[in-house]
Coordinates of C-alpha atoms in Angstrom, one line a residue:
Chain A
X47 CA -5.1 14.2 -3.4
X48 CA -5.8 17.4 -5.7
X49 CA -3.9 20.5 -4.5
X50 CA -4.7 23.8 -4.7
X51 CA -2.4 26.1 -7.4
X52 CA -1.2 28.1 -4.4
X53 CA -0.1 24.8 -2.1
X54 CA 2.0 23.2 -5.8
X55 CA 3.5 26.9 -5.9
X56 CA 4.6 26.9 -2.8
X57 CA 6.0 23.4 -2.9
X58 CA 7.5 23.7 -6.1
X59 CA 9.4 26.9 -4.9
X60 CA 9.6 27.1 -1.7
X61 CA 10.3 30.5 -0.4
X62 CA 13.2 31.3 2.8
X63 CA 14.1 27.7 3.0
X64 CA 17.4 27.0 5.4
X65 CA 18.6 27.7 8.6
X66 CA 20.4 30.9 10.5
X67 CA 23.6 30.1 12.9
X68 CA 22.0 29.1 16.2
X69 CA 24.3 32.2 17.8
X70 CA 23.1 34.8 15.7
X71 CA 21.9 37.8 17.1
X72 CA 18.1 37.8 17.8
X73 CA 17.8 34.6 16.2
X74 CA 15.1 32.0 17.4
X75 CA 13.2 29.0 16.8
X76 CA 10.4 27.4 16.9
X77 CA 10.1 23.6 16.2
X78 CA 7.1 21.5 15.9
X79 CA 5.3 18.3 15.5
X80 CA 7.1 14.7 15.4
X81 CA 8.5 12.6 13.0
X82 CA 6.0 10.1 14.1
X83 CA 2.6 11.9 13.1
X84 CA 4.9 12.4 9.7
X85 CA 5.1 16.5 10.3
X86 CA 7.8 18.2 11.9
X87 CA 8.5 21.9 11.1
X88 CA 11.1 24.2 12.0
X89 CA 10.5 27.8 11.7
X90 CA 13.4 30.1 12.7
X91 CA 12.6 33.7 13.1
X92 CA 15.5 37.1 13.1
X93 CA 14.5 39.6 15.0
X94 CA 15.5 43.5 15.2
X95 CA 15.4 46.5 17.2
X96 CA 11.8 46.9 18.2
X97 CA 10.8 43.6 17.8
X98 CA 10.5 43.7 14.1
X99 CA 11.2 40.1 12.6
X100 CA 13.8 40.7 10.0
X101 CA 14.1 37.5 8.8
X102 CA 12.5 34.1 8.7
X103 CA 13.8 30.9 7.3
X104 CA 11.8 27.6 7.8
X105 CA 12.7 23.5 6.7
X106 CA 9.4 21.3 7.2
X107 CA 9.7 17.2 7.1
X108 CA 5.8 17.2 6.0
X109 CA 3.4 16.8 3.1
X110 CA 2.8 19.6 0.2
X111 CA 0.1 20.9 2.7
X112 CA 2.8 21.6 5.9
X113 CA 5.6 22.7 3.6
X114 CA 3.1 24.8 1.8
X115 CA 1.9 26.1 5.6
X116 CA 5.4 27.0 6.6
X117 CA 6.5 28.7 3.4
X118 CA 3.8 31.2 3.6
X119 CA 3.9 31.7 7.4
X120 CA 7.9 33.0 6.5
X121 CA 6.3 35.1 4.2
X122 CA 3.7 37.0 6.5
X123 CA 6.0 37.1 9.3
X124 CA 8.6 39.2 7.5
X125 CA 8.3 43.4 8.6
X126 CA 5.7 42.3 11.5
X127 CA 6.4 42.9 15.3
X128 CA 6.5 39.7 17.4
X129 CA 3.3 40.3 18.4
X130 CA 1.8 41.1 15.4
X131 CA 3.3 38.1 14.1
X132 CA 1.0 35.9 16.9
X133 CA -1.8 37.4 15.4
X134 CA -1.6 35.1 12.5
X135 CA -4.7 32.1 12.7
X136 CA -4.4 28.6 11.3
X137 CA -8.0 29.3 9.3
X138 CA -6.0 32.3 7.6
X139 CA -3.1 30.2 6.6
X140 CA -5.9 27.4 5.5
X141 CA -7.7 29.9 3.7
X142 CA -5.1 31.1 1.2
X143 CA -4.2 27.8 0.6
X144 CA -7.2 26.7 0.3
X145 CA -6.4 23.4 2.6
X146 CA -8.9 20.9 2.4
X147 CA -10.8 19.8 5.7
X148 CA -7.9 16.5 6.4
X149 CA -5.1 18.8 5.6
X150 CA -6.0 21.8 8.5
X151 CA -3.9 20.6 10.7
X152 CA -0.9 21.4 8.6
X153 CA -2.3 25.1 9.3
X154 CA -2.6 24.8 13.6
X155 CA 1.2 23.0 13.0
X156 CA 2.3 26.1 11.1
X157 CA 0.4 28.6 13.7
X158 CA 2.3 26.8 16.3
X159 CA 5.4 26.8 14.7
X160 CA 5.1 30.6 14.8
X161 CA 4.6 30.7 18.9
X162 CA 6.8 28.5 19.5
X163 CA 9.6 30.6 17.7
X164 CA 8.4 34.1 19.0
X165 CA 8.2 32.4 23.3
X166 CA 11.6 31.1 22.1
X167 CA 12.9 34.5 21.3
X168 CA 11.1 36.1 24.6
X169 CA 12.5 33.3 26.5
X170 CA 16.2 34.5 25.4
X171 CA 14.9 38.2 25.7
X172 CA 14.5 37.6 28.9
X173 CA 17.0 35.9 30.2
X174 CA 19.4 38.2 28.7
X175 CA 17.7 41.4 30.3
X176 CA 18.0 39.1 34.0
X177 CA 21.8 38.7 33.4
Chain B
X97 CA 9.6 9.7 -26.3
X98 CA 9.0 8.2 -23.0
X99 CA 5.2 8.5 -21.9
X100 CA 4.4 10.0 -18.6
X101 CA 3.2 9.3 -16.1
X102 CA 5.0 5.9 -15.8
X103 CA 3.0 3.2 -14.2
X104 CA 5.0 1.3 -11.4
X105 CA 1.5 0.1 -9.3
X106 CA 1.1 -3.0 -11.0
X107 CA 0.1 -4.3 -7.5
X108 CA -2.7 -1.7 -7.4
X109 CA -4.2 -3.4 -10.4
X110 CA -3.0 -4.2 -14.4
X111 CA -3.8 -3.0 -17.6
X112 CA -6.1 -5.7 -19.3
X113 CA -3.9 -7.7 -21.8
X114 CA -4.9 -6.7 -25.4
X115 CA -5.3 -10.6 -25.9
X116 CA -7.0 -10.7 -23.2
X117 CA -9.6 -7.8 -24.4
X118 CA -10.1 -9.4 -27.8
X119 CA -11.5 -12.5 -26.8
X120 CA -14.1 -10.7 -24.3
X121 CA -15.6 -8.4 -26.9
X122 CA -17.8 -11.3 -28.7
X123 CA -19.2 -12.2 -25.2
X124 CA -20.4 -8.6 -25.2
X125 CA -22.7 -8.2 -28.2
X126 CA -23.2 -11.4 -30.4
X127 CA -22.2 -14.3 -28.1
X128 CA -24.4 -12.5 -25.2
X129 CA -26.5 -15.7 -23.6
X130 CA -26.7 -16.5 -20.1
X131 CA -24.8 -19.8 -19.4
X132 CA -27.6 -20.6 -17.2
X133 CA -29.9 -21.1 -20.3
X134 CA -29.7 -24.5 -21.3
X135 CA -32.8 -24.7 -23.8
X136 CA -30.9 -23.0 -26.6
X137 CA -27.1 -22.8 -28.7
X138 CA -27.0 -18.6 -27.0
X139 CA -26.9 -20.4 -23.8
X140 CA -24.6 -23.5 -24.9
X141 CA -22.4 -21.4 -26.5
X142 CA -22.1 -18.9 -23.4
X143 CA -21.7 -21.9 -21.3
X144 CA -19.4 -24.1 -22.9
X145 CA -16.5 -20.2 -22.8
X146 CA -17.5 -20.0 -18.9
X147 CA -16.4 -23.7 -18.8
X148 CA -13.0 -23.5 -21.1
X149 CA -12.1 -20.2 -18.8
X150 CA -12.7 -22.1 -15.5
X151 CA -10.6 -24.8 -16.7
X152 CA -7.8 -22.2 -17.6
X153 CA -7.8 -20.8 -14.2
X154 CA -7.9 -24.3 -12.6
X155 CA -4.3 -25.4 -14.7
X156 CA -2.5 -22.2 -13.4
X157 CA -2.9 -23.7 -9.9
X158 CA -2.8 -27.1 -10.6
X159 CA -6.3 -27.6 -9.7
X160 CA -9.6 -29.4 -10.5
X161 CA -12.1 -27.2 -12.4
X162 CA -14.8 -28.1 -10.3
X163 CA -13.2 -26.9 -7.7
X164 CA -12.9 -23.4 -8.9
X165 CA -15.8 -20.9 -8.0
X166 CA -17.0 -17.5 -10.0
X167 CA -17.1 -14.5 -7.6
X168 CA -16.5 -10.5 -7.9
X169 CA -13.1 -10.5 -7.1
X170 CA -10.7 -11.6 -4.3
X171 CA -12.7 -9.6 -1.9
X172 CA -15.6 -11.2 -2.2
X173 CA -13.8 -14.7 -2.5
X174 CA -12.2 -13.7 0.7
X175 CA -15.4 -12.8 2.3
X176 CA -16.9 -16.0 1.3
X177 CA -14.2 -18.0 2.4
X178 CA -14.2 -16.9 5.8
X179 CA -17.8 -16.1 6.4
X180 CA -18.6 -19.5 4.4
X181 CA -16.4 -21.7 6.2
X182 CA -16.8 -20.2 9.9
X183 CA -20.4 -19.7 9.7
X184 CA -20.3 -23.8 8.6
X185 CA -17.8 -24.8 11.2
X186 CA -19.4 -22.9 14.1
X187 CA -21.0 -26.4 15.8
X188 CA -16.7 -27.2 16.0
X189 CA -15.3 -23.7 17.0
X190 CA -15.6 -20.5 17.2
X191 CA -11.1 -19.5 16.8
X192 CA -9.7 -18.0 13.8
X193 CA -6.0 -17.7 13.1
X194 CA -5.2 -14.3 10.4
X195 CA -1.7 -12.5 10.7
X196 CA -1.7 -8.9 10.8
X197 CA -0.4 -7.8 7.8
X198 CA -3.0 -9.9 5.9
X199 CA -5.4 -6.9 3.1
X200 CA -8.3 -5.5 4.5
X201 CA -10.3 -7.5 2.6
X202 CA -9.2 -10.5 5.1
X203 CA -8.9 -8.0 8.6
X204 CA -12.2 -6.4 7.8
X205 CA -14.0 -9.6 7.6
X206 CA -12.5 -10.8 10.4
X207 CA -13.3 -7.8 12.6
X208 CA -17.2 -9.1 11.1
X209 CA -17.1 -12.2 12.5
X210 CA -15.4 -11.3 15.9
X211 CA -19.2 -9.1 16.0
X212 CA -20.9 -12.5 15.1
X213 CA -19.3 -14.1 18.2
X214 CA -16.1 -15.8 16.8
X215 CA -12.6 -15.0 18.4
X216 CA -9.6 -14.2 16.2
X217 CA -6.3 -14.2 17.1
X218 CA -3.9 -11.5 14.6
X219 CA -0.8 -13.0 14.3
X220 CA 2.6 -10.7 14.5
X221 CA 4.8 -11.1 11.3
X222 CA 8.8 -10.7 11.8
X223 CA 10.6 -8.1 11.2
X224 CA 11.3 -9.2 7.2
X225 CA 7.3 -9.6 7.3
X226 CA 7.4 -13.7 7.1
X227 CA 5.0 -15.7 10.0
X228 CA 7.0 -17.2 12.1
X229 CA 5.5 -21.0 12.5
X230 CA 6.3 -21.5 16.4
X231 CA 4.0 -18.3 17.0
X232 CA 2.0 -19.3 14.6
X233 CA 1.5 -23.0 16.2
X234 CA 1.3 -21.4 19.6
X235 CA -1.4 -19.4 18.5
X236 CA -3.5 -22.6 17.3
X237 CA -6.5 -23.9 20.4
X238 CA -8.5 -27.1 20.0
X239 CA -11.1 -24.6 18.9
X240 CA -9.5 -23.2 16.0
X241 CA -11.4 -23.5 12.9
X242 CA -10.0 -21.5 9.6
X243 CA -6.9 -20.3 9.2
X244 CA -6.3 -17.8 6.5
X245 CA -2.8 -16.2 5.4
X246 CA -2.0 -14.4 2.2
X247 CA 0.2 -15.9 -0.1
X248 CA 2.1 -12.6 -1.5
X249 CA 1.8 -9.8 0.4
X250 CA 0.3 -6.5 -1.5
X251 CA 2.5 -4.0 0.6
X252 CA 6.1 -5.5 0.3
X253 CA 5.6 -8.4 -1.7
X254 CA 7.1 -11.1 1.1
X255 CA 5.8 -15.2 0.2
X256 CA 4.5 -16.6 3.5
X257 CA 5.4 -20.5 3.6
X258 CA 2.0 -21.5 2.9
X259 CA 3.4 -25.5 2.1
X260 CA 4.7 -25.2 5.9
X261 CA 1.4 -23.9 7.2
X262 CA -0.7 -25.8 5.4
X263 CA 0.8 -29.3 6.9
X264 CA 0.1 -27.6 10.4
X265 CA -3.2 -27.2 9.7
X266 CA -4.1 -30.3 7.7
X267 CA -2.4 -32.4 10.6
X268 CA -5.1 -31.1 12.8
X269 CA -7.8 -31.0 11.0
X270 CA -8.1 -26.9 10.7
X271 CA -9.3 -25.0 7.2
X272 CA -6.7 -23.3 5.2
X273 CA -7.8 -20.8 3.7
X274 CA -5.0 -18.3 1.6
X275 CA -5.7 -15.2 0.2
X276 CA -3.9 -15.4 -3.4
X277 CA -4.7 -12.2 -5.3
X278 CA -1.0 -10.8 -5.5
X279 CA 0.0 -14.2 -6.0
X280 CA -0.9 -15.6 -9.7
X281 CA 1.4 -15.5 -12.6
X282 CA 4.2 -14.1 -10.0
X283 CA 5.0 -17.8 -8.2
X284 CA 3.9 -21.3 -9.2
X285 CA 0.9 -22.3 -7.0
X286 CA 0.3 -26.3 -7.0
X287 CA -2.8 -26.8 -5.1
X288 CA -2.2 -30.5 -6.0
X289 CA 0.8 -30.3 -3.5
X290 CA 0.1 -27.5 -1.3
X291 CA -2.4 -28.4 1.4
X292 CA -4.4 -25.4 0.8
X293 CA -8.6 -26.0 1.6
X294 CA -10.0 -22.5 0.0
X295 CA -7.9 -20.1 -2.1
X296 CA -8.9 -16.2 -3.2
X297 CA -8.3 -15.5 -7.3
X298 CA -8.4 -11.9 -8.6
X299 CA -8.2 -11.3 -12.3
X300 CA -7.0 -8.0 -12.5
X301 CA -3.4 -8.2 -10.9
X302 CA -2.8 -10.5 -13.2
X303 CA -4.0 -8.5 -16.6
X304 CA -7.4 -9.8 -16.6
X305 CA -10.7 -7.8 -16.4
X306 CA -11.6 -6.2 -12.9
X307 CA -14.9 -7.3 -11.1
X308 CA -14.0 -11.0 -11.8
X309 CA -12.2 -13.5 -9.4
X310 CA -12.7 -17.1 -8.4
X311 CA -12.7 -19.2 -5.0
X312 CA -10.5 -22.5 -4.8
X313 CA -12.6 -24.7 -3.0
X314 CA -10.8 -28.7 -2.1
X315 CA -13.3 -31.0 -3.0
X316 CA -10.8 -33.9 -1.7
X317 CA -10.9 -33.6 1.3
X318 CA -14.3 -32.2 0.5
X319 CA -14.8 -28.4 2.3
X320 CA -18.0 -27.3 2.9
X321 CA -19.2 -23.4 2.9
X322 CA -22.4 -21.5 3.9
X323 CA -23.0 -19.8 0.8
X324 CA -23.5 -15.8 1.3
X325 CA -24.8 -14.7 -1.7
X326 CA -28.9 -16.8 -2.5
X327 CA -30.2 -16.8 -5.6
X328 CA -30.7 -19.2 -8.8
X329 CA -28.3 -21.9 -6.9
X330 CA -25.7 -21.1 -9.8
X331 CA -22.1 -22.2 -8.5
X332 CA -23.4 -25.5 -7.2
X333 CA -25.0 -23.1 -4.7
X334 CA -22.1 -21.6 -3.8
X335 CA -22.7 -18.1 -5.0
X336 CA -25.9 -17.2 -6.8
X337 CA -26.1 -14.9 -9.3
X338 CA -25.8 -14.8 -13.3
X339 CA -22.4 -15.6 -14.7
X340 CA -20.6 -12.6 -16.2
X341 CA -19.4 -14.6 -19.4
X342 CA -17.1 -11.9 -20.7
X343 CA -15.6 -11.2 -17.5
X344 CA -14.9 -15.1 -17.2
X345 CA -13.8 -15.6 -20.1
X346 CA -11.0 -12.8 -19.5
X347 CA -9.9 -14.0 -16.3
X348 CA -9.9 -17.3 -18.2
X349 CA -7.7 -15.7 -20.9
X350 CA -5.3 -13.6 -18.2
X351 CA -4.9 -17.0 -16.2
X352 CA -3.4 -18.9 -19.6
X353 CA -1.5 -16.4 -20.3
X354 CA 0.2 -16.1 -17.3
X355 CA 0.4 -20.0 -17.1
X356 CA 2.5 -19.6 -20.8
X357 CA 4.4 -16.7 -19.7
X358 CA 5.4 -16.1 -16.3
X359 CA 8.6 -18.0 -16.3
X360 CA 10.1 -15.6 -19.1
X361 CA 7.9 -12.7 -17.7
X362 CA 9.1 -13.1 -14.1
X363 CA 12.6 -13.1 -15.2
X364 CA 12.8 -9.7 -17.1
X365 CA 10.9 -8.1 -14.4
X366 CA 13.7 -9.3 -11.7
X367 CA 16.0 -7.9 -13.9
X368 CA 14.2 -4.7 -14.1
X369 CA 13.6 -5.0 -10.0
X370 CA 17.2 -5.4 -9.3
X371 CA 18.0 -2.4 -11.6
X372 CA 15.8 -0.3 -9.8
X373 CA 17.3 -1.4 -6.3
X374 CA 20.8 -0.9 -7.5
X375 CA 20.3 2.5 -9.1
X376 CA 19.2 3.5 -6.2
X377 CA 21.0 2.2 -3.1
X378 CA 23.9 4.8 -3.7
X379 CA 21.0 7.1 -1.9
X380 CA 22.3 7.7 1.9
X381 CA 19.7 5.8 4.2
X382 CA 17.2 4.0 2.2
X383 CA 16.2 1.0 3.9
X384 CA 14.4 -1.7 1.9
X385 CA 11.2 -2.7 3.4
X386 CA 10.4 -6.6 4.0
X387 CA 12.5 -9.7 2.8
X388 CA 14.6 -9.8 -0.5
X389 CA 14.5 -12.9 -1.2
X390 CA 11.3 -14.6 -0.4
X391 CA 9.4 -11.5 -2.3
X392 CA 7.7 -11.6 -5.8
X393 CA 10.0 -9.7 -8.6
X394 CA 7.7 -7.4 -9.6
X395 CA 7.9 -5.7 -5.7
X396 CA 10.3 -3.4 -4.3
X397 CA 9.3 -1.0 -1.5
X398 CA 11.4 1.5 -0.1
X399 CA 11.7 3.8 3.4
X400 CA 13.5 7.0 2.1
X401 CA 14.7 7.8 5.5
X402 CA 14.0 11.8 6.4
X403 CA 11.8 12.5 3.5
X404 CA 7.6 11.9 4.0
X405 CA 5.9 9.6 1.6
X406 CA 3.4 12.0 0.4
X407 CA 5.5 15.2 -0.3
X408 CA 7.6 12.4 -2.3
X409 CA 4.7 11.2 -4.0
X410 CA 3.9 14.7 -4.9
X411 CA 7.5 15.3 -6.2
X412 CA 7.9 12.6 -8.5
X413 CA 4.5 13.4 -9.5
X414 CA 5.9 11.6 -13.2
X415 CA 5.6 8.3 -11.3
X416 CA 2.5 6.5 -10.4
X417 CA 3.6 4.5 -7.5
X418 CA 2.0 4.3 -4.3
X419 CA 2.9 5.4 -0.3
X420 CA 1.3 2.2 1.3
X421 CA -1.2 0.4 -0.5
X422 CA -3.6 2.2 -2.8
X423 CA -6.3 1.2 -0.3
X424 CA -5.0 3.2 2.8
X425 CA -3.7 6.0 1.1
X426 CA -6.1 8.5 1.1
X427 CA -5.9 8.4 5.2
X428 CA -3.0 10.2 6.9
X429 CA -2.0 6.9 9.3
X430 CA 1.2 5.1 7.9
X431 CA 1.0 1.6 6.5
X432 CA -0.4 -0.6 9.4
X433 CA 1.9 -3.3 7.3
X434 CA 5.2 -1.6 7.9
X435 CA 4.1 -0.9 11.2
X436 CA 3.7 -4.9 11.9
X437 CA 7.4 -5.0 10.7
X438 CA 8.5 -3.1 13.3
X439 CA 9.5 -0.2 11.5
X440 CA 9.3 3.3 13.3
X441 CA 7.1 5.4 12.4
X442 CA 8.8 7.9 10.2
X443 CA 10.1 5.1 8.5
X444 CA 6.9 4.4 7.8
X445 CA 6.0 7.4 6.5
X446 CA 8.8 7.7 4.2
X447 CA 8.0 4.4 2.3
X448 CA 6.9 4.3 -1.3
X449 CA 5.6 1.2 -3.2
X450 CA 6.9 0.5 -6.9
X451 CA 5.5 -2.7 -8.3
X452 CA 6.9 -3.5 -12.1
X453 CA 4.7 -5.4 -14.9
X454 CA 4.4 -6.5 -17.8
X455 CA 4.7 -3.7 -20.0
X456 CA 7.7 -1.8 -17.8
X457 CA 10.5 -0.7 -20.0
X458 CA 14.4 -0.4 -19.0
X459 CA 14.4 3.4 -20.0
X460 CA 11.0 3.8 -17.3
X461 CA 13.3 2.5 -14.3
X462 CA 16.2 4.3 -15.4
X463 CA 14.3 8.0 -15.6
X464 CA 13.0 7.0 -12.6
X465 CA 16.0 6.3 -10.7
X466 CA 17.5 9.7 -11.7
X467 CA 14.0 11.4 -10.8
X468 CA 14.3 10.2 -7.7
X469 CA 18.4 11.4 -6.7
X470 CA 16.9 14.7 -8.0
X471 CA 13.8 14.9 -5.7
X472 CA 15.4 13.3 -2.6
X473 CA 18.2 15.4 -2.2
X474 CA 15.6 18.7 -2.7
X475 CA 13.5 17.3 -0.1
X476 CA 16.3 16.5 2.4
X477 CA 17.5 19.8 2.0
X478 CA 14.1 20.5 2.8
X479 CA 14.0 18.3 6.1
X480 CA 14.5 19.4 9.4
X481 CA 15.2 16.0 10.3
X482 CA 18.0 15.9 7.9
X483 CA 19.6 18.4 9.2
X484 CA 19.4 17.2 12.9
X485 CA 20.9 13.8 11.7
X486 CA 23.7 15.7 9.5
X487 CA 25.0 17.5 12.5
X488 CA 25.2 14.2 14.5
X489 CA 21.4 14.0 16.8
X490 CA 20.0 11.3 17.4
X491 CA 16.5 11.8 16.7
X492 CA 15.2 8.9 19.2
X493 CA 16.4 11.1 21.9
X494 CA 14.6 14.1 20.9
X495 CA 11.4 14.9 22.9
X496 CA 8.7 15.6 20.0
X497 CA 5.8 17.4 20.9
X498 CA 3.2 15.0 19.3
X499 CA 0.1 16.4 18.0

């Protein structure tokens, strides 16, 4: 399997790689895939006043491809609203890293990641405005 | 200075002994005639090197020359065992017996002549990867032709206990046929003792040339075959087709030398084996994959638990090993061998192959035991899985979204 220079940089130094304390304020995250299809990533967003995502930290069990994927998706969320942030496509994330055709779906793993983090975070939103 | 990458795939396929090169080169450009030719010294000279090699590879395994067949390699040898002996026997039966974790070469063919009418039944291995013999009896009908089982297997090394099956089958009159490419120069095969009817040869696991393998075929009692390949009649009609008299005489070559040699060779490689497995078992949740101790030396295959086979393949990058066999990895399922074990899934995907040879060195196992510690623990810290079993889940009760 040849990788793209972008997909070895990103493995080779993966950027915002850990965890934040489950309790900490406007924290949330997203997990996705199963250890069975041999993909699962994690992608924790920090959000601020406004919705702004301050922060993003990710860990991916995955090939170069989805830890690749998930890197660069903590990247591009960083200084982006919530919303903005589920503007962000698969075919974008496949693009820069120039995925090849068997690898996309490390791309729709890492586009889900990011919805399932930001319905996390609106899911605590809202339950906190109810109480 | 320690070259790089280090081979460890030895399983995959070997480098051709330099001995083993040497004597092929004359076959190429002065001693070129066609063994077929028999009005002329080209063709007598050509013949006379097929015959010496075909006698070498009939003394590894105890056998009669004339029982040993020239093919392409264990694929075709496999290929024409089944096919030969099914499509002869199909006036008796129509049942073949093949275990699950048999190569692809032997499933493939299989799945062939299911679409040509015959019914196969894929046997489950145990969970150390060895055929159990009361399933396999159970599993035998009246109709039940050809059974074939490998004798080492390619993924994990296991020795099925091909003297045991074989008495089954010779007590009721069914072929055996064993697939035996992983198998020469790594464990003595006596095909005077072992009731084996049709037995696959490759000669490049064993340093020989590749596109060059043989068929075993029992002349007492005598097995018969419906040849696949038509032609000039060469093989005794068994497989047409001009001799390739340089790759014969390598496999010839490979085969002595492993006759000569395995005994010391087997022993060093153990050695090396076992170094490798001890260097790394102080690594938290590495599960060995398959039985230790009825497995060739030269195998070790290991589940790094947490960490997926091809991001580890990518980080130790410095090691040519494989995830699975080198036939399945360029698709994203895990090993359908480790999945016959039993094994989950992500245990599965987490395995990686190292196969030693003949020309593995102390100092290569030892750089790559400390490249490994390095790039497991950077990939666990990398694992959200990790990090779910570090704070105490258990991951079989978490609900995946599977995609």
């Amino acid at each position: 399997m040849a990788y793209s220079i972008k997909v070895l940089d990103h493995y080779e130094n993966p950027r915002n790689v850990g965890s934040f304390g489950k309790e900490e304020e406007g924290v949330a995250t997203g997990m996705v895939g199963a250890p069975a299809c041999g993909d699962v990533m994690k992608l924790q967003i920090k959000v601020g006043k406004g919705g702004v995502i301050e922060d993003a930290k990710f860990k991916t069990y995955g090939c170069g491809s989805a830890i690749a994927s998930s890197s660069l998706v903590t990247e591009w969320v960083k200084g982006k609203t919530i919303d903005q942030a589920l503007d962000i496509k698969n075919t974008q994330i496949a693009d820069e890293l120039a995925l090849p055709p068997v690898k996309i779906h490390c791309s729709i793993l890492a586009e889900d990641a990011i919805k399932a983090a930001v319905a996390d975070y609106k899911k605590k939103h809202s339950e906190q405005v109810s109480v | 200075m320690l070259k790089q990458p280090i081979y460890l795939d030895y399983s995959a396929t070997t480098p051709v002994d330099v001995r083993v090169a040497e004597k092929m080169i004359p076959y190429l450009v002065e001693k070129f005639g066609n063994p077929a030719s028999r009005s002329h010294a080209f063709g007598w000279e050509a013949e006379a090197a097929v015959e010496e090699a075909r006698e070498e590879v009939a003394r590894l395994v105890n056998a009669d020359p004339k029982e040993i067949v020239w093919t392409s390699g264990a694929t075709e040898s496999n290929n024409l065992a089944l096919k030969g002996a099914a499509q002869f026997l199909a006036g008796k039966g129509k049942h073949l017996v093949t275990v699950k974790t048999e190569h692809k070469a032997i499933l493939d063919t299989c799945r062939e002549l299911e679409r040509q009418g015959f019914e196969v039944t894929y046997l489950d291995v145990r969970d150390d990867g060895l055929l159990d013999l009361e399933v396999f009896k159970a599993a035998l009908r009246p109709d039940t032709i050809v059974v074939s089982v490998m004798f080492v297997n390619n993924e994990i090394g296991v020795i099925q206990p091909i003297a045991e099956i074989g008495d089954i089958c010779r007590a009721r009159g069914i072929l055996f046929h064993v697939d035996a490419a992983q198998a020469t120069g790594k464990v003595v095969i006596d095909l005077a003792a072992l009731k084996v009817d049709l037995m696959s040869f490759s000669a490049h696991k064993t340093y020989g040339p590749k596109g060059i393998g043989a068929l075993y075929v029992r002349r007492k009692p005598r097995v018969r075959l419906t040849a696949q390949m038509h032609g000039g009649g060469h093989e005794r009609g068994f497989r047409s087709g001009t001799l390739a008299t340089h790759q014969i005489v390598g496999m010839g070559e490979a085969y002595r030398l492993a006759r000569l040699e395995m005994g010391a060779e087997n022993e060093r490689i153990r050695m090396l084996r076992d170094r490798l497995l001890k260097g790394l078992s102080d690594i938290d949740e590495v599960y060995v994959n398959g039985d230790l101790e009825r497995r060739v030396p030269h195998n070790l295959n290991i589940s790094f638990a947490y960490v997926e086979g091809e991001s580890l393949l990518m980080a130790i990058k410095d090691l040519a090993v494989s995830s699975g066999s080198a036939c399945t990895s360029a698709s994203l399922e895990p090993s359908y061998v480790l999945r016959a074990l039993g094994r989950e899934d992500e245990l599965a995907h987490s395995s990686i192959r190292f196969t030693l040879g003949r020309f593995t060195t102390e100092e290569e196992i030892d750089y790559a035991i400390k490249l490994l510690h390095d790039k497991i623990g950077r990939l666990r810290e990398l694992s959200p899985l990790w990090e779910m079993v570090q704070e105490g889940v258990d991951l079989s009760t978490v609900q995946w979204a599977a995609h």
